mmCIF file of C-alpha atoms in Angstrom:
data_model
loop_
_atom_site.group_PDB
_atom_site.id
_atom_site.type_symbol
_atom_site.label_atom_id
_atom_site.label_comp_id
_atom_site.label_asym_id
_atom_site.label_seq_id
_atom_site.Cartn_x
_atom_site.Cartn_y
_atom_site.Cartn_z
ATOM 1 C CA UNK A 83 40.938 18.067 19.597
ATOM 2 C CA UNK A 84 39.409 17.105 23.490
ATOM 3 C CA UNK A 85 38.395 21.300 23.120
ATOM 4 C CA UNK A 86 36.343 20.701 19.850
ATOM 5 C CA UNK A 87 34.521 17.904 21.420
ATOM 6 C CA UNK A 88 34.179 19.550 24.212
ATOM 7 C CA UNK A 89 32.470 22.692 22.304
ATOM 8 C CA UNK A 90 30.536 19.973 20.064
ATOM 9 C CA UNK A 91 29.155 18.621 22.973
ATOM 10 C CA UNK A 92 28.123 21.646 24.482
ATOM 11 C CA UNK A 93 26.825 22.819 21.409
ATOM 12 C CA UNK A 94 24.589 19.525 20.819
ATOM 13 C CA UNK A 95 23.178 19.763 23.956
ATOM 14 C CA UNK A 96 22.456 23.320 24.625
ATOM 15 C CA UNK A 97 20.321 22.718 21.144
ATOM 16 C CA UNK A 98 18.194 19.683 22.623
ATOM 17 C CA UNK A 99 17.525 21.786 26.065
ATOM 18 C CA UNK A 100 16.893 25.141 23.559
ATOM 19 C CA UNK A 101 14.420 22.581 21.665
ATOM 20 C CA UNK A 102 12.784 21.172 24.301
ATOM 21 C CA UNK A 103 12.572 24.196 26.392
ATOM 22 C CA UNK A 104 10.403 25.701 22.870
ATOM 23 C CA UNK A 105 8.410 22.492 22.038
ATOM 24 C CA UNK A 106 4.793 23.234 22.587
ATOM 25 C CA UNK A 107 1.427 21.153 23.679
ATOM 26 C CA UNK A 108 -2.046 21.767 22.655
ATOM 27 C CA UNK A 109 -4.812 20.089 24.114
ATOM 28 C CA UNK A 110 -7.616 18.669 21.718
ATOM 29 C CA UNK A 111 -10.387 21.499 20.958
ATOM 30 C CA UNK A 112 -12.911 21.234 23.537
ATOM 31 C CA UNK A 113 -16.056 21.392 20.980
ATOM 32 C CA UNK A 114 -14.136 18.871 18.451
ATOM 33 C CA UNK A 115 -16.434 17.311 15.714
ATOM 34 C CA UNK A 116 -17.256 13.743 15.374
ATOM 35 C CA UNK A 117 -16.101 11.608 12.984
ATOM 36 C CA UNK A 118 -18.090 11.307 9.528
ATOM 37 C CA UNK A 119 -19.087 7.955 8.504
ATOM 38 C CA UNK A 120 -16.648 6.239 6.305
ATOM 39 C CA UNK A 121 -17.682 6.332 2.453
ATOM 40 C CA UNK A 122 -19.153 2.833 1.450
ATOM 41 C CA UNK A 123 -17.575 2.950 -1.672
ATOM 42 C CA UNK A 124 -14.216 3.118 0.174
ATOM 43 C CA UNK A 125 -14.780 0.200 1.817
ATOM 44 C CA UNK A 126 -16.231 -1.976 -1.013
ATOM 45 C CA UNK A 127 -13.013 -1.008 -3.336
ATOM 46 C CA UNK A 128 -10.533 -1.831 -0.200
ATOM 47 C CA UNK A 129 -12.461 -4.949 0.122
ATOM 48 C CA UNK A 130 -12.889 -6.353 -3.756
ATOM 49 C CA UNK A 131 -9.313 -5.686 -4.762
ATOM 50 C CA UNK A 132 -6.801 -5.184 -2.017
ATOM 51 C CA UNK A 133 -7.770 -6.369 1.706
ATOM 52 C CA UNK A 134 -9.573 -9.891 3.138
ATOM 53 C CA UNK A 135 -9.011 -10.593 6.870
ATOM 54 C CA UNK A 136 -6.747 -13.025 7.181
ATOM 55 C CA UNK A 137 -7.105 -15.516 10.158
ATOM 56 C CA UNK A 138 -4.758 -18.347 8.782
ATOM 57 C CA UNK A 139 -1.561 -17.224 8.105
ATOM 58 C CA UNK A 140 1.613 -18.614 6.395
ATOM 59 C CA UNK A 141 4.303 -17.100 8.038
ATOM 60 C CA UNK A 142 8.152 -17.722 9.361
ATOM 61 C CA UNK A 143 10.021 -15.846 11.945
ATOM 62 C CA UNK A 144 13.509 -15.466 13.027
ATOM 63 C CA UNK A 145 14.587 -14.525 16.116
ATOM 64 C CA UNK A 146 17.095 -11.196 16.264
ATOM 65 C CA UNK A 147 16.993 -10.364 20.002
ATOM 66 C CA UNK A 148 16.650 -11.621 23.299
ATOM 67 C CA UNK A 149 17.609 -10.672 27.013
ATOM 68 C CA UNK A 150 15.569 -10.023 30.347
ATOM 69 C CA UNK A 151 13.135 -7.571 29.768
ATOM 70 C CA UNK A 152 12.364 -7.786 25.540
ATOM 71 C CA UNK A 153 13.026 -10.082 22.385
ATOM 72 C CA UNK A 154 12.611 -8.967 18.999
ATOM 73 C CA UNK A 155 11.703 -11.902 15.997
ATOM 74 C CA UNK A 156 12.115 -10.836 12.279
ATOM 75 C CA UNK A 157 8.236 -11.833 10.947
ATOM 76 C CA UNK A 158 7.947 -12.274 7.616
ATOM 77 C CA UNK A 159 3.713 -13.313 6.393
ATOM 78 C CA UNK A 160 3.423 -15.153 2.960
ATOM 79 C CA UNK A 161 0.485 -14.732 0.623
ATOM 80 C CA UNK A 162 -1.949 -17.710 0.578
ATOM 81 C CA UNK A 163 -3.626 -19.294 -2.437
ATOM 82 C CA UNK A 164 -6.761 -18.439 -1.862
ATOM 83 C CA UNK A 165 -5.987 -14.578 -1.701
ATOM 84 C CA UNK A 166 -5.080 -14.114 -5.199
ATOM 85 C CA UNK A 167 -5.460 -10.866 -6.523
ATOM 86 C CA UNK A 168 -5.411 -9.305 -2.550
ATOM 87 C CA UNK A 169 -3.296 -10.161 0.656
ATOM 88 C CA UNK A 170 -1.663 -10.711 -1.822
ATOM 89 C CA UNK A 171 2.446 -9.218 -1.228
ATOM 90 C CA UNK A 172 5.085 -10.713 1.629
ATOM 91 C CA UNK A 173 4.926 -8.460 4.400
ATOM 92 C CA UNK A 174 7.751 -8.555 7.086
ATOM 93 C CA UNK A 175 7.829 -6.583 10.567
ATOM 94 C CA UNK A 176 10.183 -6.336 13.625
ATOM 95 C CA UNK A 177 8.073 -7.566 16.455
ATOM 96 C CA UNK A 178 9.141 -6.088 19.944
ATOM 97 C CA UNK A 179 7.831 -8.077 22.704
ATOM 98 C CA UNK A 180 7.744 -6.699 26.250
ATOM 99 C CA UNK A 181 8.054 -9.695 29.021
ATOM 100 C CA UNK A 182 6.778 -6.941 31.690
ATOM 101 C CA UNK A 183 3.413 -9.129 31.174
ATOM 102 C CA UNK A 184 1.650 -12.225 29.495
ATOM 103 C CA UNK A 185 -0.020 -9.612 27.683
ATOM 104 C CA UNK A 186 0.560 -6.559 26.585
ATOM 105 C CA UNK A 187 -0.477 -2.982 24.313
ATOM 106 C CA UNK A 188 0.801 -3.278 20.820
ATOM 107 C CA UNK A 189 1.678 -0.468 18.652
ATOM 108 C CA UNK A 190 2.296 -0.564 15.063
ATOM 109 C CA UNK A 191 4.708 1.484 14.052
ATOM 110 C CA UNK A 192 4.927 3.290 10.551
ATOM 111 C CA UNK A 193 8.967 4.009 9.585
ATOM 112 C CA UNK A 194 10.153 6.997 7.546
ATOM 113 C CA UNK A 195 10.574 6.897 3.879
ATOM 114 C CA UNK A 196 14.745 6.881 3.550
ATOM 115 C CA UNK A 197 16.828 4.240 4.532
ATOM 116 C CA UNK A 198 17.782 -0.068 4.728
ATOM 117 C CA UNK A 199 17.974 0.213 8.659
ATOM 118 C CA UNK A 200 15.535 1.719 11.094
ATOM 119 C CA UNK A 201 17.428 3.266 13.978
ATOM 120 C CA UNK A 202 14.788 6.046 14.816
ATOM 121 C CA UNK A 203 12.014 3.702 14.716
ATOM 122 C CA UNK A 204 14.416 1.025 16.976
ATOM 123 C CA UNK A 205 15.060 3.971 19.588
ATOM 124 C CA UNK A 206 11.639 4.421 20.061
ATOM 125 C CA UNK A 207 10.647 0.626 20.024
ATOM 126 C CA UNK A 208 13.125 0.152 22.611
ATOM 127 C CA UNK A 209 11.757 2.949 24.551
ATOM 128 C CA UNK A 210 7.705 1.588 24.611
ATOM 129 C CA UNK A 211 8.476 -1.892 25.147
ATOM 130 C CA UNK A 212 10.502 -1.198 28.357
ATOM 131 C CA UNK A 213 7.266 0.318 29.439
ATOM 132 C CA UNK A 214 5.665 -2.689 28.827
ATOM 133 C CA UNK A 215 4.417 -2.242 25.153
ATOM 134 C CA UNK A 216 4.817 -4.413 22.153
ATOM 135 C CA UNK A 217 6.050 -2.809 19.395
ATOM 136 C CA UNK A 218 5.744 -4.441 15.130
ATOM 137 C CA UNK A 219 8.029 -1.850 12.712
ATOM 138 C CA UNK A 220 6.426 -2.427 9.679
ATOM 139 C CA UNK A 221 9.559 -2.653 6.831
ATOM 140 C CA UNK A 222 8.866 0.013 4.103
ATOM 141 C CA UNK A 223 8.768 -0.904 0.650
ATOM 142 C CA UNK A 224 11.909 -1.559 -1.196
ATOM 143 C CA UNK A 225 10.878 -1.677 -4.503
ATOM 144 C CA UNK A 226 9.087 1.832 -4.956
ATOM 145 C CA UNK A 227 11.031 2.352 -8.438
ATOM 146 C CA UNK A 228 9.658 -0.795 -9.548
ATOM 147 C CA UNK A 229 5.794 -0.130 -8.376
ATOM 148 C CA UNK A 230 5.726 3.630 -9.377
ATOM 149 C CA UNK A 231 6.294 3.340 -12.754
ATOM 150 C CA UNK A 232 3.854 6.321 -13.612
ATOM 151 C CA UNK A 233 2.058 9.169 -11.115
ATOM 152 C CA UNK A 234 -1.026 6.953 -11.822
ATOM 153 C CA UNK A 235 0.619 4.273 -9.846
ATOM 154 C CA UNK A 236 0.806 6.307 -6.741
ATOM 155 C CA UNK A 237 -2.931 5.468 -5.553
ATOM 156 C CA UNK A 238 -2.730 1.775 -5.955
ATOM 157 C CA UNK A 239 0.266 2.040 -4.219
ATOM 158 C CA UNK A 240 -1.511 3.902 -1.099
ATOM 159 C CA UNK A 241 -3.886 1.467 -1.409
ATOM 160 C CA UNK A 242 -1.527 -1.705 -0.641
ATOM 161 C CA UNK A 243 0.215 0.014 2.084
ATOM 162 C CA UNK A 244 -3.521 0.273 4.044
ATOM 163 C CA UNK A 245 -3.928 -3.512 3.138
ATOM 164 C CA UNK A 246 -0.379 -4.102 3.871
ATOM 165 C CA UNK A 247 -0.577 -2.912 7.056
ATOM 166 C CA UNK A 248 -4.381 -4.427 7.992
ATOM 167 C CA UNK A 249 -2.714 -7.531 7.319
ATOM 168 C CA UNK A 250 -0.061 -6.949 10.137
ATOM 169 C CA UNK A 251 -2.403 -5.848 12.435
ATOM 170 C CA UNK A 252 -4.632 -9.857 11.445
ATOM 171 C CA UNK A 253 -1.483 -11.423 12.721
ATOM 172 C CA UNK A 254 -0.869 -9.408 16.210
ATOM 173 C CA UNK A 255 -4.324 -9.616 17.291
ATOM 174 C CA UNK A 256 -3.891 -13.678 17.049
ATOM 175 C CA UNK A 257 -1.147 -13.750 19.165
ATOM 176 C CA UNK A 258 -1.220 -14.374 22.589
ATOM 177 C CA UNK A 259 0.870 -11.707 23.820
ATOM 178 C CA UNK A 260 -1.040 -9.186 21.997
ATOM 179 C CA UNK A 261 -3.768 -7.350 24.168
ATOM 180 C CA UNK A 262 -5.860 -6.587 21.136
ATOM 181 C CA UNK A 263 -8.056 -4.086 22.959
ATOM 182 C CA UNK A 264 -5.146 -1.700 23.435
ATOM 183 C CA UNK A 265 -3.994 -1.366 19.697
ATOM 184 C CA UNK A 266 -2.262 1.816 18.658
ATOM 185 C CA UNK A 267 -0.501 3.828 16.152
ATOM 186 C CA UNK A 268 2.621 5.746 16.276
ATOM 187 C CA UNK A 269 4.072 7.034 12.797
ATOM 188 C CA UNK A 270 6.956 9.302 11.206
ATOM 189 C CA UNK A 271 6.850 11.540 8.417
ATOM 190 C CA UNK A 272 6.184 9.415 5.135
ATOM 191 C CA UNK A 273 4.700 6.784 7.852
ATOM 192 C CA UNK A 274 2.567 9.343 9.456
ATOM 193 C CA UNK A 275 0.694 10.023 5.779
ATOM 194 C CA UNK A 276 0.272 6.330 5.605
ATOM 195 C CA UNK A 277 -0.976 6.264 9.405
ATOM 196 C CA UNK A 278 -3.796 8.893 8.007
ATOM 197 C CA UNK A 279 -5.178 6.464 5.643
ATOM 198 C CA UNK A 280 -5.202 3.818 7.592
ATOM 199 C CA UNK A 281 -6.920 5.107 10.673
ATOM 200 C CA UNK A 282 -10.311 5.294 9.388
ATOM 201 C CA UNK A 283 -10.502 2.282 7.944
ATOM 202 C CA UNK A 284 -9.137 0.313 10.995
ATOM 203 C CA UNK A 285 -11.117 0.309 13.922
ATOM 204 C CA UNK A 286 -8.989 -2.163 15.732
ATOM 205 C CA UNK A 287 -6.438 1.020 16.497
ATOM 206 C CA UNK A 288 -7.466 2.490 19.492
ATOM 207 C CA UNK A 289 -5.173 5.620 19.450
ATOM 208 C CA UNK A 290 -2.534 7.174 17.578
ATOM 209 C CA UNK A 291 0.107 9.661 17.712
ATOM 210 C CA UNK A 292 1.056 10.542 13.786
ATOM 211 C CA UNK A 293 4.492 12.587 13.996
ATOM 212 C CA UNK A 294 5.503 15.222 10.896
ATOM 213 C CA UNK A 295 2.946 13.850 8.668
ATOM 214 C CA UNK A 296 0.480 16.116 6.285
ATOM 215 C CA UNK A 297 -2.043 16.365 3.785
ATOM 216 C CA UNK A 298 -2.400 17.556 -0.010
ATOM 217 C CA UNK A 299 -0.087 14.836 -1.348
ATOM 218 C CA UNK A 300 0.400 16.003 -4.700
ATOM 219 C CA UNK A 301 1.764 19.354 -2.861
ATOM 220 C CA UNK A 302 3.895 17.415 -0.681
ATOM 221 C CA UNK A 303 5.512 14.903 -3.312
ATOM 222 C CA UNK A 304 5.830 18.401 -5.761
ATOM 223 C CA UNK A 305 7.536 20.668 -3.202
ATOM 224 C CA UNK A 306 9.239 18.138 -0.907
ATOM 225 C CA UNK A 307 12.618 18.332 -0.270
ATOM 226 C CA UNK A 308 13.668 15.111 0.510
ATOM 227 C CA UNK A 309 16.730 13.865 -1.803
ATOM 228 C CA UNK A 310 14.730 10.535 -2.514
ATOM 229 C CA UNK A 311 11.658 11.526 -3.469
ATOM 230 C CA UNK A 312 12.922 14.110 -5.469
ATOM 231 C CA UNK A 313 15.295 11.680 -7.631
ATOM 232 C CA UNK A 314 12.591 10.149 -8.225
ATOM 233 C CA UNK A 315 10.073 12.657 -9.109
ATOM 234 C CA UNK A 316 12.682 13.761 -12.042
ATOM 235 C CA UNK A 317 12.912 10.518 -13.028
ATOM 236 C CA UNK A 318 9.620 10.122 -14.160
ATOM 237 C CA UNK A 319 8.821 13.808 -14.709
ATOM 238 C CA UNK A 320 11.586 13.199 -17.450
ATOM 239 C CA UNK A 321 10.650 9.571 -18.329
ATOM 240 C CA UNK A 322 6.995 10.849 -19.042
ATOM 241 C CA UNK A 323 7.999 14.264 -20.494
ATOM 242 C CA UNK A 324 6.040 16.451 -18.025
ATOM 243 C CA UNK A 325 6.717 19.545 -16.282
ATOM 244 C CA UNK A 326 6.613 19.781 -12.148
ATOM 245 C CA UNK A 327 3.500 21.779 -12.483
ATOM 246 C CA UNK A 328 1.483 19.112 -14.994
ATOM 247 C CA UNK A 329 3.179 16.667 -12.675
ATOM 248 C CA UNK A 330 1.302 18.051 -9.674
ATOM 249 C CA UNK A 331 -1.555 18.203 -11.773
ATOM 250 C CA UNK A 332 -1.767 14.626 -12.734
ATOM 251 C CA UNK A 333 -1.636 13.589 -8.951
ATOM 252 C CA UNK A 334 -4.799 15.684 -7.891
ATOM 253 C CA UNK A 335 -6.808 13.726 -10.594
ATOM 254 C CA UNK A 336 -5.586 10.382 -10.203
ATOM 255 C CA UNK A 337 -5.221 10.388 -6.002
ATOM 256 C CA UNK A 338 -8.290 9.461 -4.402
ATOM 257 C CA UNK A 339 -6.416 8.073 -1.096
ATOM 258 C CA UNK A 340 -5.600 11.625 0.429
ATOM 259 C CA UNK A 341 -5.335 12.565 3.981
ATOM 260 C CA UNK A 342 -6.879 16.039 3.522
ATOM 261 C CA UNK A 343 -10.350 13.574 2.012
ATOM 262 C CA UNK A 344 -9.571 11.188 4.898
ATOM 263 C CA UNK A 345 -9.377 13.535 7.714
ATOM 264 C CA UNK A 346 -13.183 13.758 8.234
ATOM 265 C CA UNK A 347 -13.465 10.390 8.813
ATOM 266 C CA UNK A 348 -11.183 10.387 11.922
ATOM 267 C CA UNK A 349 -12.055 10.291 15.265
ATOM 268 C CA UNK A 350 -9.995 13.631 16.772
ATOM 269 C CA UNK A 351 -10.173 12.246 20.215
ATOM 270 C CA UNK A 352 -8.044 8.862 19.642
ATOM 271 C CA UNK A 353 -5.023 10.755 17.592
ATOM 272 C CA UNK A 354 -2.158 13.492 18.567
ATOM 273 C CA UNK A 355 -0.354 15.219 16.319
ATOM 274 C CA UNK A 356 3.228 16.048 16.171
ATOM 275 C CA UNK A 357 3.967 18.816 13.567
ATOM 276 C CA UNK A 358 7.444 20.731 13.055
ATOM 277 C CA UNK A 359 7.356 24.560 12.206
ATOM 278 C CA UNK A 360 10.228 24.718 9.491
ATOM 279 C CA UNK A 361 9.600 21.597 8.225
ATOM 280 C CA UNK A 362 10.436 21.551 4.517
ATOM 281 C CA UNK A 363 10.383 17.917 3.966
ATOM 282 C CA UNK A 364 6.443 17.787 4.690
ATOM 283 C CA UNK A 365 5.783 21.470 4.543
ATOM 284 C CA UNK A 366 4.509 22.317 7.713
ATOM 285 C CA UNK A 367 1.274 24.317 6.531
ATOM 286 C CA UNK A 368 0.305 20.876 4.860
ATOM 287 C CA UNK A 369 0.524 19.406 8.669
ATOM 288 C CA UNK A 370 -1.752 22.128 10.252
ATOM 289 C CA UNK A 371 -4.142 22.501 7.646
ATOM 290 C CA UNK A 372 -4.731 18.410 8.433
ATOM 291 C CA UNK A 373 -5.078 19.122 11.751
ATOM 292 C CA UNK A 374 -8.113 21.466 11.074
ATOM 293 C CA UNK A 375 -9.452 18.878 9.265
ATOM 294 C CA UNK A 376 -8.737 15.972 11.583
ATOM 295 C CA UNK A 377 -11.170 17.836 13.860
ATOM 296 C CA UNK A 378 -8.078 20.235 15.517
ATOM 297 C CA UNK A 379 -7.002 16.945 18.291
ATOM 298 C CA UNK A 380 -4.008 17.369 20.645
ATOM 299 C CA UNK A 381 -0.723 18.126 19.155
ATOM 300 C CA UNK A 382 2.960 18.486 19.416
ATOM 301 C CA UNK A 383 4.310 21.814 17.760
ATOM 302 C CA UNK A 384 8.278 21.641 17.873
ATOM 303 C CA UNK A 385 10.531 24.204 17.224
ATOM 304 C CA UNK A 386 12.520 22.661 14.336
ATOM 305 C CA UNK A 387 12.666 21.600 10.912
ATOM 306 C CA UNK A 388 12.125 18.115 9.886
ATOM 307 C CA UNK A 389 15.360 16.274 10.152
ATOM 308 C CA UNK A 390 16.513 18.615 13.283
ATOM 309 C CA UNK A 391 13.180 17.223 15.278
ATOM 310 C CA UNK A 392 15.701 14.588 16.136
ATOM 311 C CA UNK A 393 16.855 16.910 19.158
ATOM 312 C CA UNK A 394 13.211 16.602 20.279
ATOM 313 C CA UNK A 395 13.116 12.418 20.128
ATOM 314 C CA UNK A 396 12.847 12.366 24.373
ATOM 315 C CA UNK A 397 10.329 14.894 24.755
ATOM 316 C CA UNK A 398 8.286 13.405 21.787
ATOM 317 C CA UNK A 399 9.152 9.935 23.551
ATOM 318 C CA UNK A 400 7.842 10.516 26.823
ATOM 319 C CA UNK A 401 4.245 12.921 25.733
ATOM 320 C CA UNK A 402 3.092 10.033 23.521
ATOM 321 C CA UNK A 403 3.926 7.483 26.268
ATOM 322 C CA UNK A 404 1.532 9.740 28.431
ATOM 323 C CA UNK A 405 -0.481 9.641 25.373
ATOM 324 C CA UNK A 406 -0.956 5.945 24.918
ATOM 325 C CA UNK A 407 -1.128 5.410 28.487
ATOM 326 C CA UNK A 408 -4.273 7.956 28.976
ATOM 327 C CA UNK A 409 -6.542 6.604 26.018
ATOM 328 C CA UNK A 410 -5.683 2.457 26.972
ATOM 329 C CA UNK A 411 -6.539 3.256 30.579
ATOM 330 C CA UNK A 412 -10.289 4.909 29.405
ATOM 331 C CA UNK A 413 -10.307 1.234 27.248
ATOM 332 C CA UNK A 414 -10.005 -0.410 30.796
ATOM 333 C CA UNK A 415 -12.549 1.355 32.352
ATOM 334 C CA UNK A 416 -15.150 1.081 29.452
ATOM 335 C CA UNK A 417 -14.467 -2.773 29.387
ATOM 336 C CA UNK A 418 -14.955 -2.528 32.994
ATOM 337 C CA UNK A 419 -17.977 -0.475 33.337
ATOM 338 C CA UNK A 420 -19.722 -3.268 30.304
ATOM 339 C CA UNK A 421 -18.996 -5.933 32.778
ATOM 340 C CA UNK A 422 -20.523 -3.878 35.694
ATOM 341 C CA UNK A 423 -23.669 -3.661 33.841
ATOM 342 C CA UNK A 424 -23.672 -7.099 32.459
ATOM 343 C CA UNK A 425 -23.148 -8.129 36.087
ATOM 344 C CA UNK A 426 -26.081 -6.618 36.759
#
């Protein structure tokens, strides 16, 4: 028995070093293309039917954690009257809060799809606010069956995630341990596709590291193979009597929130990419292709498939620590630079 944990040990951990040892880092394209200006039409459907910036806010919180250097509070924001037909859903998020400083850079993080817990996104929440970050894990939706009744649901839904998660970021920036000129992103798989759409229409995110995420959506959800997405793909393949090819064919007519569409519209200098080359999950040529179109910014290209990334969690952790660290400090010396030549 001691032998075959020995050997399972040993095994484990020659496959992080092998992992790490093969994970590879490309710089941003030195001639990378601006961003494109953000469709007005966008921005006028966002704001009629899903999004108003909130800076009142009906909200409880309940505190989980507490000890020297962090405490985590359970927030959970209620809709208001007067937001009736947008801001319109309960949104709750684990807030992290560093006591390295008064105040501090805030990350929102994006969780996976699967799952009641969020250990992956804890590990890495832990991680940041140790370094002095705060950290809000934005709980996934746990009523997807209920939402997604039909493929024609999928949009709206992609729609109330961006609002969803606008909303968040209304809260953080009014609280006073939020330093709400260092706002960033960091996002994992499903969360990394909802990190796409959200990046170009928030300008309060200042940088963002989006990790196994990818474009072409109605590719991804008809060739995934993730157990839960696939249950319920047959579900309503079957409810709605299609085949997985009309299926895929409904989505590219009815999806008009897609991160190959949004790509343009991203700044390629604020994001890095992590991307996994046997990813099956989120097929990795759906991940590069994005990165073309994001404007080909840094990236992460790991030698594993989706779920096995996991061996690459500390040398993911620390590069988009460096990451964060490198685009907040060029926000501290733009603000100080203005007040040079204000002085002045």
């Amino acid at each position: 028995m001691k032998l075959l944990k020995k050997t399972l040990i040993s095994t484990i951990a020659s496959a992080i070093v092998l992992s790490l040892s093969s994970c590879m880092h490309y710089p941003a394209a030195k001639n990378s293309r601006p961003p494109e200006e953000l469709s007005k039409e966008i921005e006028f459907d966002l704001w009629k039917n899903y999004y108003r910036k909130q800076e009142r806010f009906d909200f409880s919180q309940k505190e989980m954690f507490n000890n020297k250097k962090y405490r985590i509070i359970e927030v959970t924001i209620n809709p208001l009257s007067q937001y009736s037909g947008y801001n319109s859903k309960t949104n709750v998020f684990d807030f992290y809060i560093s006591k390295k400083n008064s105040k501090n850079p805030t990350i929102l993080l994006l969780p996976i799809m699967g799952g009641k817990d969020y250990p992956i996104e804890s590990h890495f929440a832990r991680y940041f606010t140790k370094k002095g970050y705060n950290i809000a894990i934005v709980h996934r939706e746990q009523k997807i069956d209920e939402e997604v009744n039909a493929l024609e649901d999928l949009d709206a839904l992609l729609k109330w995630t961006v609002s969803d998660n606008k909303r968040v970021l209304d809260w953080l920036e009014s609280q006073n341990e939020v330093d709400a000129n260092k706002i960033g992103l960091f996002s994992i798989s499903f969360g990394a596709i909802k990190g796409s759409l959200l990046l170009p229409l928030e300008p309060r995110i200042k940088a963002a590291v989006l990790g196994l995420g990818g474009g072409n959506l109605p590719y991804i959800l008809a060739h995934t193979t993730e157990k839960g997405l696939i249950k319920h793909r047959e579900k309503l393949l079957k409810k709605h009597n299609l085949t997985l090819q009309e299926g895929e064919e409904i989505l590219r007519s009815v999806i008009t929130y897609e991160p190959y569409e949004f790509a343009k519209f991203i700044d390629p200098d604020k994001i890095m990419l992590v991307n996994a080359k046997f990813d099956k999950v989120v097929p990795y040529r759906t991940g590069i292709e994005l990165k073309k179109r994001m404007g080909n910014p840094e990236s992460l290209i790991l030698p594993t498939g989706h779920y096995t990334s996991l061996f690459c969690i500390p040398y993911i952790k620390s590069q988009a620590y460096r990451f964060f660290e490198r685009k907040f400090s060029q926000i501290e010396g733009e603000n100080k630079l203005e007040k040079l030549v204000e002085a002045k």
